[in-house]
Structure formats: structure tokens, C-alpha cells
């Protein structure tokens, strides 16, 4: 687990700005405008025309330097941070070397899922979008994928389109994965506007928690959500936007797991992929743990049936957030190492497990509550190739 | 709900208070107390008679375990959602999604001449008279022009006969012309042939142009040669040799085989299937003989009752499933087509089991003499004097052939949605219509289902496949692997 924010002594007359980190101590001054020079340990830091100076794991050489602890030594050339001197805050917005860069859009949401890992708050947080719009032009052209998340990104209306357009202009080769509850796409105009933003490779991950409205609506705590989400998915298909359907497995959804897989195969075959996801025990999940928790070991047969059925129907299937020892070997080929590196951990039981390198492991939050069936493997199992017989 | 944080509402707040409505559904008694129920979108459930009674008399309780399944299968609806209408509409549209692209398969009868005199074939002529029985380049030109007027993004050109290769010059001409005139379509070429006349020239041309082959293989040598007489009685040997040569040159998948079931086949499905497996095919189509061509005249010798065919089919399918169980991967094509219709949401590409019927709008035949037919069977009937399915000639306009010909009324009348018997049949989403068959056997395009052998055969086969899916888990998983 790595820290993405730091506090420091605030400066009442300080600035707030977004800038990119550089290790280059002799950057010509015209190129220094958006850069913060990073020094480590005791190395000397030249005074140049950099936007700012950061020193990691060392004593300040000058007043201007912002000092970060050793835990930030992962920060590197090309990473992007927001520094708010007034509030005494540093936030890491982007890491050049990571596959898990997240554009966090808003804390607001129009649903209130029982297991939300990021409980929504009704706050004015449009500054997040301003940061993102400032950061995008500084991001590396080689960025493979950016993930848009919240809250509910579509709540921002046209500002979402603004970000999508910025990505399509500045990062034409990057893929975008956006997580949305899909309800806003029930309006054709929203789906159409997203499709016209010009993103080359955009996929929208939309959760569906049941094949029937009452269960889905209960899980997301909103009355018309099922109908809106279904219509939203159909509109995404209408405008050729790639759709990922996400099903989080917990005690309130597991009874419709297999039926939902069948429902997807029959009614939503246009989805580009279907993801079955283990529960992250954080946020609202903790408040509702007793009605949500189920040991993945208990649903492994249902999961196998759901995955194999969809795969046989020709759909692309993923299993996210579930350790290999908790799922049938037959569906290992579908398991992804899905947990973002900065919150990915393994348990004491995993010590010496031969499959650790291929295993998704756990969310850092899982130490709070996890399966009783974690069993390390003695030998590396060959991932079986998929066959349903 | 116990344990739910108090800021959340319990599941009861999201349940629907009202009673449910029935959506369009059809049902059919299987055996005993069991009924198949299908939705407009092709979803199905098996229900007991008691439950079905409860459902249709609005007595089913929301707490019943079947209730959510019935909702999700779009057999009933309640006030919790209105999305079922959008979904049903989308499913119905998806099942017919091939219609807008119109005709993809274009069959060119390059010649009527043939070197075989097969018992079940009506159309071919053993004749050396090229003038009267070969298609001319001028006719082919017109036909190619009509083909490119089809809106379909893929165009499949199939060469038929007679023995299509006896007029190989024309095959070569059509392939080159189609490629030259191609305006961006995906072009595919298939030669239907008995392989007896395969030459080096044909092989290298096919290699160069990516042409694939379809041939006839009725089973082991004795059966095949009896069905398909040819001077020298060596049809089977010629076929086997041809298949081998094609595979060596063009790859394993470049040649497929079709079998025709005759009376002599009925007691040996296993041997026929073994022959296919021995020859390295991974699928076999246990095909019913159509009552056209010589089949009608010589029906005493090679025809059979539908029931006998169904028994043959079931026995063959059981044997194929058993081969799969033993690790020999081979599929039965008709079963695969039906399974696709039962289990998958998409449109079936199989022309002979569609509604609206596939004739004309999925496939069309350009006869050697320039006549245009809605299907190959329609062409065969014409050879017997019944020109009902003749749409016109290649000299007509595309619009005339498709819009101002007998085609649309025939297709319209025979749509299962409106055919007595089929309107209420639970198998309707999985079945198809065959106006040529019903015209031929029952005198009109609609037919009379209780006495239709098309219906008898398909009902028996589709019911059999559904029963296997429902009752036999192991067989079901083998069948699903064929999708
Ligand atoms: S024991 Fe092995 S398979 Fe199980 S969670 Fe740990 S690393 Fe993964
Ligand atoms: S032909 Fe027979 S089996 Fe097919 S839909 Fe009509 S009534 Fe049903």
C-alpha cells in the first residue's frame, strides 16, 4: 500500500498549483514552468526556475523545499501532484509508471449502494475537475489507461464531456475506463454526447446487481435505478460505446448470481465484457457487513456456473478481486489481478504460496474481514485452458 | 432488515405492491405434468401444470421462488419495472437482425450437367450438350450485377450444379468478375461439387482465391455408392481422394461435407457418423431428404416416414454425444442450429429454419438459363414443371425481382407468427417456416400443421433437444459446448 496524500505545514500566503515532477536538475528554465524538482536524501538542489522543490527522505536545504517522508520515495519523473500550500496538502494525481491511474471526479452520487466503497457526500467538489483538466496536458503520451471514477461521473454533466474531450485531444492513444452507475445514459442525449467526445478507446463499467428490479434497486437504494441502468446500457450500445457489466458478489446479490449471468447473455449480449467482483470491505460495506458478507468459498459453485455460462455464450468474462484459492481452478483463466497496486496486500496465510505471483490477493481493507478458506498452494498449478466439458 | 445500517431502506421498500400482468407467452405440454413456456424473446422455462395454472389465473404469490425467474424471463411483469418492454423489443429485433442486410447467399447454377445419376437428384442431366445446359458469361454478368445490389456487407457466392465444376471456366469467370467489381463487400466463394473432377488447375485457382468446397458424403462406401451411382461405382473413393487433396492444398477447414438420409441410411446412423469421424470431420449434418426431385418419384425406394427419420436422428445424436463423452469432438449441425436458437439471443444464419422464411431474402438462386429462383428447392420444383418459385430472370431489375414478384406474399403468408398452429406453438421462437415444402406437400404456402411432416419432424427434434437440456446435465453440457 502506498500513500497518495501528505500533510505539511501550511503557509497562509501560499499557492495552490498542479505540476509535474522531474528528476532533471539542469532543465533549461523555459521548460521548468510546470515542473517540480524532486531531490532525494542529501543530494544538492540547484535553485532554478522550477515551480517548486520537493525533497524526499532528507533534511530541508532551503525554505522553499517541501519535505516528504521515505514512504513517498516511489514518486518519480513524470508523476503529477497538486500542492496546496495554503491548506498544507499534497495530493498525487497521476503516476506515470502506474497502470492504475484514477481520475477521481466527484464524491457526489445519485445512488447509495449498500456496499459503496466510496460513500457519496453531497459536497461542492468541482475543484477536482479543475485539477484533472490541469493535469491531463501534463500526462505522458505513453499513458496506457486512465480510470474515471467517483462518485458518479455523469453527475457533472457537460464537465464530464470536457474531460473526455481533453483526454481525446491530449492523450489520443490512451484508453479510458469509466465507472458509472449508468443511470444518466437512460437519456439518449447523454450517451450521444459521450460518444461524440472523440475518445478512441472508452469503456464504461456499469454495475448490474440482479436480473430483477427489486433486488437491484434495493442494493443501490434507488427506486428507478434498474430501469434507468438497463435503458442506459441499451443507449450505450446504440451509440457504440463499449460496455462492461459489473456484478459485485455479496449476500444480497448472490442468490441471483447465476440468473443474472443468464439474463445478461440473453438480454445484454452487446456488452464487451462482464466482470464478477469480490466485495471490498470498506466504506458502507463496513456499516452493513453482517447483511453483505459472504465467504467467497460459499459461492464458488455459483460463480463457476455463471462464468462458464457466459463464456460459452461467447462473452468475455473477468473475475476481479478474488484470490485464486477461493475460486474453482476451472475459472482461473478468467481471474484478473485487478486490485490497484496501491491498495493490494496479501495475508499471512499467503506466505510461501506458489500461486502468489498470479493471485489477485486482497484489498488492504480486507484484513478487517476475510475468508476462512485461504490455503496456500504448494506447487504452481498450470492455468487450465478453458473448456466447459 | 437486521444488521442493515439504519440510514438504508430494507428490501421490502423496493418490492412491488401491485399484482402482476402476463406478458405474451406460449406453452406446450411435454410429458406428464410438465409444460414448456416460452416468451416472445425466446426465453423459456419448464413449469408444472399446477404452477402454470396459478400463473395464468393470477394466483402466484410474489414470495414464490419462481416469481423472480418469471419476471427475468419476461413471462410476467409487475410495477417494479417497465424495462421489460425495451428488452423484449430488443430481443425480438436481435433475433431478426439479419433482415436489414437482406440477401447474403447467392447461388449460381453454373451447369445442369453431371457425371453422377443420384437417386435423390432431380435437376441434373447426364449430357454432353454444353449449349443447352451451361450458364453463359452474359447471364453470369447480369447475376453478378444483381448480387452487388444486395445491401449485405458479406456476399457468399455458392456454385451449384449439376456438377458445378463441369463448367469450371465459368466459375473462374465469376470469381474474377466478382472480385473485380467488388465495392468493398466481404466476398466468400464456395464450390458445391462431387469432387470427381478435381484438377490441378482447379486446386491452384482455389488456393489463389481462397475458395472453399462443399461436397456430399452419405456414409460408408457401400451406402454412398448405392445412393450416388456413377460410371465405375467409385463415387465414394473419388470423394475421399478429393477431400484429401483439398485438405493438403487448402487446409483442413476448406472442405465440408453434407449427408443425405435415405431409407438405406436409417438403420446405420453409427456407421455414417463413424465414417465422418474417420475422414476427420468435426461435424455432421443428419439431413432429412426433401420431397423434391427424384425423391418423390422414387420415394418407394429411398423415401421414409418422418417418424423413422426422427428415430434415426435421435439415435445418431445419442451416438455423437457419446463420442464426445469419450473425448472425440464432433457436432451434429442441426442440433447446433436449434441450440443456438434456444440458448443464444442472436439471429440464426441457417436459411431453412427461419421466420420469415429465408428464401429470397437470405439466399437466391441464379439458374443456368438465367431464371431467378427464391431457393434451390424452388428451382428443383421448376424442373418438375412447377414454376411457383420463379421470381423472374436475370434480365429483370433488382426491384422487380424482390418487390414485384411472388416473393414477398409467399414470405408474408408463411410467417410463423400468423400460421395456424404455429401462432400458439411454444416452439415458434426456435422453429422456422418452409413455404416450398408446404406448397409442394400441402398445396399452399401456409400448410396444415397437424398433418405437416415438416412440423412433425421439427417439433419432435426441438422437443428432444429441449428435453436433453433439461433432464440430462451431462449431455446438456456437451451440447452447450457446441455453441
Ligand atoms: S494463499 Fe495463495 S492463492 Fe490464496 S490468497 Fe494467498 S496468494 Fe492467493
Ligand atoms: S412448424 Fe410446428 S413445431 Fe414449428 S412452430 Fe409451427 S407448430 Fe410449432
JSON list of N, CA and C and ligand atoms in Angstrom, two decimals, chain A residues 323-326 332 346-347 349-351 353-357 359-362 373-377, ligand 1:
[
{"chain": "A", "resi": 323, "resn": "UNK", "atom": "N", "xyz": [-9.16, -14.02, -4.61]},
{"chain": "A", "resi": 323, "resn": "UNK", "atom": "CA", "xyz": [-7.93, -14.81, -4.57]},
{"chain": "A", "resi": 323, "resn": "UNK", "atom": "C", "xyz": [-8.12, -16.18, -5.22]},
{"chain": "A", "resi": 324, "resn": "UNK", "atom": "N", "xyz": [-7.08, -16.67, -5.81]},
{"chain": "A", "resi": 324, "resn": "UNK", "atom": "CA", "xyz": [-7.17, -17.93, -6.56]},
{"chain": "A", "resi": 324, "resn": "UNK", "atom": "C", "xyz": [-7.63, -19.09, -5.68]},
{"chain": "A", "resi": 325, "resn": "UNK", "atom": "N", "xyz": [-7.20, -19.11, -4.41]},
{"chain": "A", "resi": 325, "resn": "UNK", "atom": "CA", "xyz": [-7.55, -20.28, -3.60]},
{"chain": "A", "resi": 325, "resn": "UNK", "atom": "C", "xyz": [-9.04, -20.30, -3.24]},
{"chain": "A", "resi": 326, "resn": "UNK", "atom": "N", "xyz": [-9.78, -19.24, -3.56]},
{"chain": "A", "resi": 326, "resn": "UNK", "atom": "CA", "xyz": [-11.20, -19.23, -3.24]},
{"chain": "A", "resi": 326, "resn": "UNK", "atom": "C", "xyz": [-12.10, -19.51, -4.43]},
{"chain": "A", "resi": 332, "resn": "UNK", "atom": "N", "xyz": [-9.99, -20.12, -13.18]},
{"chain": "A", "resi": 332, "resn": "UNK", "atom": "CA", "xyz": [-8.77, -19.32, -13.01]},
{"chain": "A", "resi": 332, "resn": "UNK", "atom": "C", "xyz": [-8.41, -18.49, -14.24]},
{"chain": "A", "resi": 346, "resn": "UNK", "atom": "N", "xyz": [-1.38, -9.05, 0.64]},
{"chain": "A", "resi": 346, "resn": "UNK", "atom": "CA", "xyz": [-1.58, -10.49, 0.81]},
{"chain": "A", "resi": 346, "resn": "UNK", "atom": "C", "xyz": [-1.66, -10.77, 2.30]},
{"chain": "A", "resi": 347, "resn": "UNK", "atom": "N", "xyz": [-2.21, -11.92, 2.64]},
{"chain": "A", "resi": 347, "resn": "UNK", "atom": "CA", "xyz": [-2.42, -12.24, 4.05]},
{"chain": "A", "resi": 347, "resn": "UNK", "atom": "C", "xyz": [-1.25, -13.07, 4.58]},
{"chain": "A", "resi": 349, "resn": "UNK", "atom": "N", "xyz": [-1.37, -15.93, 5.69]},
{"chain": "A", "resi": 349, "resn": "UNK", "atom": "CA", "xyz": [-1.53, -17.30, 5.16]},
{"chain": "A", "resi": 349, "resn": "UNK", "atom": "C", "xyz": [-0.84, -17.46, 3.80]},
{"chain": "A", "resi": 350, "resn": "UNK", "atom": "N", "xyz": [-0.67, -16.36, 3.07]},
{"chain": "A", "resi": 350, "resn": "UNK", "atom": "CA", "xyz": [-0.15, -16.44, 1.71]},
{"chain": "A", "resi": 350, "resn": "UNK", "atom": "C", "xyz": [1.36, -16.70, 1.67]},
{"chain": "A", "resi": 351, "resn": "UNK", "atom": "N", "xyz": [2.01, -16.57, 2.82]},
{"chain": "A", "resi": 351, "resn": "UNK", "atom": "CA", "xyz": [3.46, -16.74, 2.82]},
{"chain": "A", "resi": 351, "resn": "UNK", "atom": "C", "xyz": [3.80, -18.09, 2.20]},
{"chain": "A", "resi": 353, "resn": "UNK", "atom": "N", "xyz": [3.04, -19.20, -0.68]},
{"chain": "A", "resi": 353, "resn": "UNK", "atom": "CA", "xyz": [2.09, -19.73, -1.67]},
{"chain": "A", "resi": 353, "resn": "UNK", "atom": "C", "xyz": [2.71, -19.66, -3.08]},
{"chain": "A", "resi": 354, "resn": "UNK", "atom": "N", "xyz": [2.64, -20.80, -3.75]},
{"chain": "A", "resi": 354, "resn": "UNK", "atom": "CA", "xyz": [3.28, -20.88, -5.07]},
{"chain": "A", "resi": 354, "resn": "UNK", "atom": "C", "xyz": [2.53, -20.08, -6.13]},
{"chain": "A", "resi": 355, "resn": "UNK", "atom": "N", "xyz": [1.28, -19.74, -5.86]},
{"chain": "A", "resi": 355, "resn": "UNK", "atom": "CA", "xyz": [0.48, -19.03, -6.87]},
{"chain": "A", "resi": 355, "resn": "UNK", "atom": "C", "xyz": [0.44, -17.52, -6.64]},
{"chain": "A", "resi": 356, "resn": "UNK", "atom": "N", "xyz": [1.19, -17.05, -5.66]},
{"chain": "A", "resi": 356, "resn": "UNK", "atom": "CA", "xyz": [1.07, -15.65, -5.26]},
{"chain": "A", "resi": 356, "resn": "UNK", "atom": "C", "xyz": [1.27, -14.68, -6.43]},
{"chain": "A", "resi": 357, "resn": "UNK", "atom": "N", "xyz": [2.23, -15.01, -7.29]},
{"chain": "A", "resi": 357, "resn": "UNK", "atom": "CA", "xyz": [2.54, -14.09, -8.39]},
{"chain": "A", "resi": 357, "resn": "UNK", "atom": "C", "xyz": [1.36, -13.93, -9.35]},
{"chain": "A", "resi": 359, "resn": "UNK", "atom": "N", "xyz": [-1.87, -14.37, -8.29]},
{"chain": "A", "resi": 359, "resn": "UNK", "atom": "CA", "xyz": [-3.10, -14.20, -7.50]},
{"chain": "A", "resi": 359, "resn": "UNK", "atom": "C", "xyz": [-3.44, -12.72, -7.32]},
{"chain": "A", "resi": 360, "resn": "UNK", "atom": "N", "xyz": [-4.74, -12.41, -7.35]},
{"chain": "A", "resi": 360, "resn": "UNK", "atom": "CA", "xyz": [-5.19, -11.03, -7.17]},
{"chain": "A", "resi": 360, "resn": "UNK", "atom": "C", "xyz": [-4.90, -10.54, -5.75]},
{"chain": "A", "resi": 361, "resn": "UNK", "atom": "N", "xyz": [-4.88, -11.45, -4.79]},
{"chain": "A", "resi": 361, "resn": "UNK", "atom": "CA", "xyz": [-4.66, -11.05, -3.40]},
{"chain": "A", "resi": 361, "resn": "UNK", "atom": "C", "xyz": [-5.87, -10.35, -2.83]},
{"chain": "A", "resi": 362, "resn": "UNK", "atom": "N", "xyz": [-5.62, -9.34, -1.98]},
{"chain": "A", "resi": 362, "resn": "UNK", "atom": "CA", "xyz": [-6.70, -8.72, -1.23]},
{"chain": "A", "resi": 362, "resn": "UNK", "atom": "C", "xyz": [-6.59, -7.20, -1.29]},
{"chain": "A", "resi": 373, "resn": "UNK", "atom": "N", "xyz": [-10.99, -19.57, 4.25]},
{"chain": "A", "resi": 373, "resn": "UNK", "atom": "CA", "xyz": [-10.53, -20.69, 3.41]},
{"chain": "A", "resi": 373, "resn": "UNK", "atom": "C", "xyz": [-9.28, -20.36, 2.61]},
{"chain": "A", "resi": 374, "resn": "UNK", "atom": "N", "xyz": [-8.50, -19.42, 3.08]},
{"chain": "A", "resi": 374, "resn": "UNK", "atom": "CA", "xyz": [-7.26, -19.10, 2.38]},
{"chain": "A", "resi": 374, "resn": "UNK", "atom": "C", "xyz": [-6.26, -20.23, 2.60]},
{"chain": "A", "resi": 375, "resn": "UNK", "atom": "N", "xyz": [-5.89, -20.87, 1.51]},
{"chain": "A", "resi": 375, "resn": "UNK", "atom": "CA", "xyz": [-4.97, -22.01, 1.59]},
{"chain": "A", "resi": 375, "resn": "UNK", "atom": "C", "xyz": [-3.85, -21.84, 0.57]},
{"chain": "A", "resi": 376, "resn": "UNK", "atom": "N", "xyz": [-2.63, -21.68, 1.04]},
{"chain": "A", "resi": 376, "resn": "UNK", "atom": "CA", "xyz": [-1.53, -21.53, 0.08]},
{"chain": "A", "resi": 376, "resn": "UNK", "atom": "C", "xyz": [-1.34, -22.79, -0.77]},
{"chain": "A", "resi": 377, "resn": "UNK", "atom": "N", "xyz": [-0.90, -22.60, -1.99]},
{"chain": "A", "resi": 377, "resn": "UNK", "atom": "CA", "xyz": [-0.62, -23.74, -2.86]},
{"chain": "A", "resi": 377, "resn": "UNK", "atom": "C", "xyz": [0.84, -24.13, -2.74]},
{"chain": "C", "resi": 1, "resn": "LIG", "atom": "S1", "xyz": [-2.89, -18.30, -0.39]},
{"chain": "C", "resi": 1, "resn": "LIG", "atom": "FE1", "xyz": [-2.13, -18.03, -2.47]},
{"chain": "C", "resi": 1, "resn": "LIG", "atom": "S2", "xyz": [-3.94, -18.19, -3.75]},
{"chain": "C", "resi": 1, "resn": "LIG", "atom": "FE2", "xyz": [-4.65, -17.86, -1.65]},
{"chain": "C", "resi": 1, "resn": "LIG", "atom": "S3", "xyz": [-4.88, -15.66, -1.46]},
{"chain": "C", "resi": 1, "resn": "LIG", "atom": "FE3", "xyz": [-2.83, -16.11, -0.77]},
{"chain": "C", "resi": 1, "resn": "LIG", "atom": "S4", "xyz": [-1.55, -15.88, -2.59]},
{"chain": "C", "resi": 1, "resn": "LIG", "atom": "FE4", "xyz": [-3.66, -16.04, -3.28]}
]
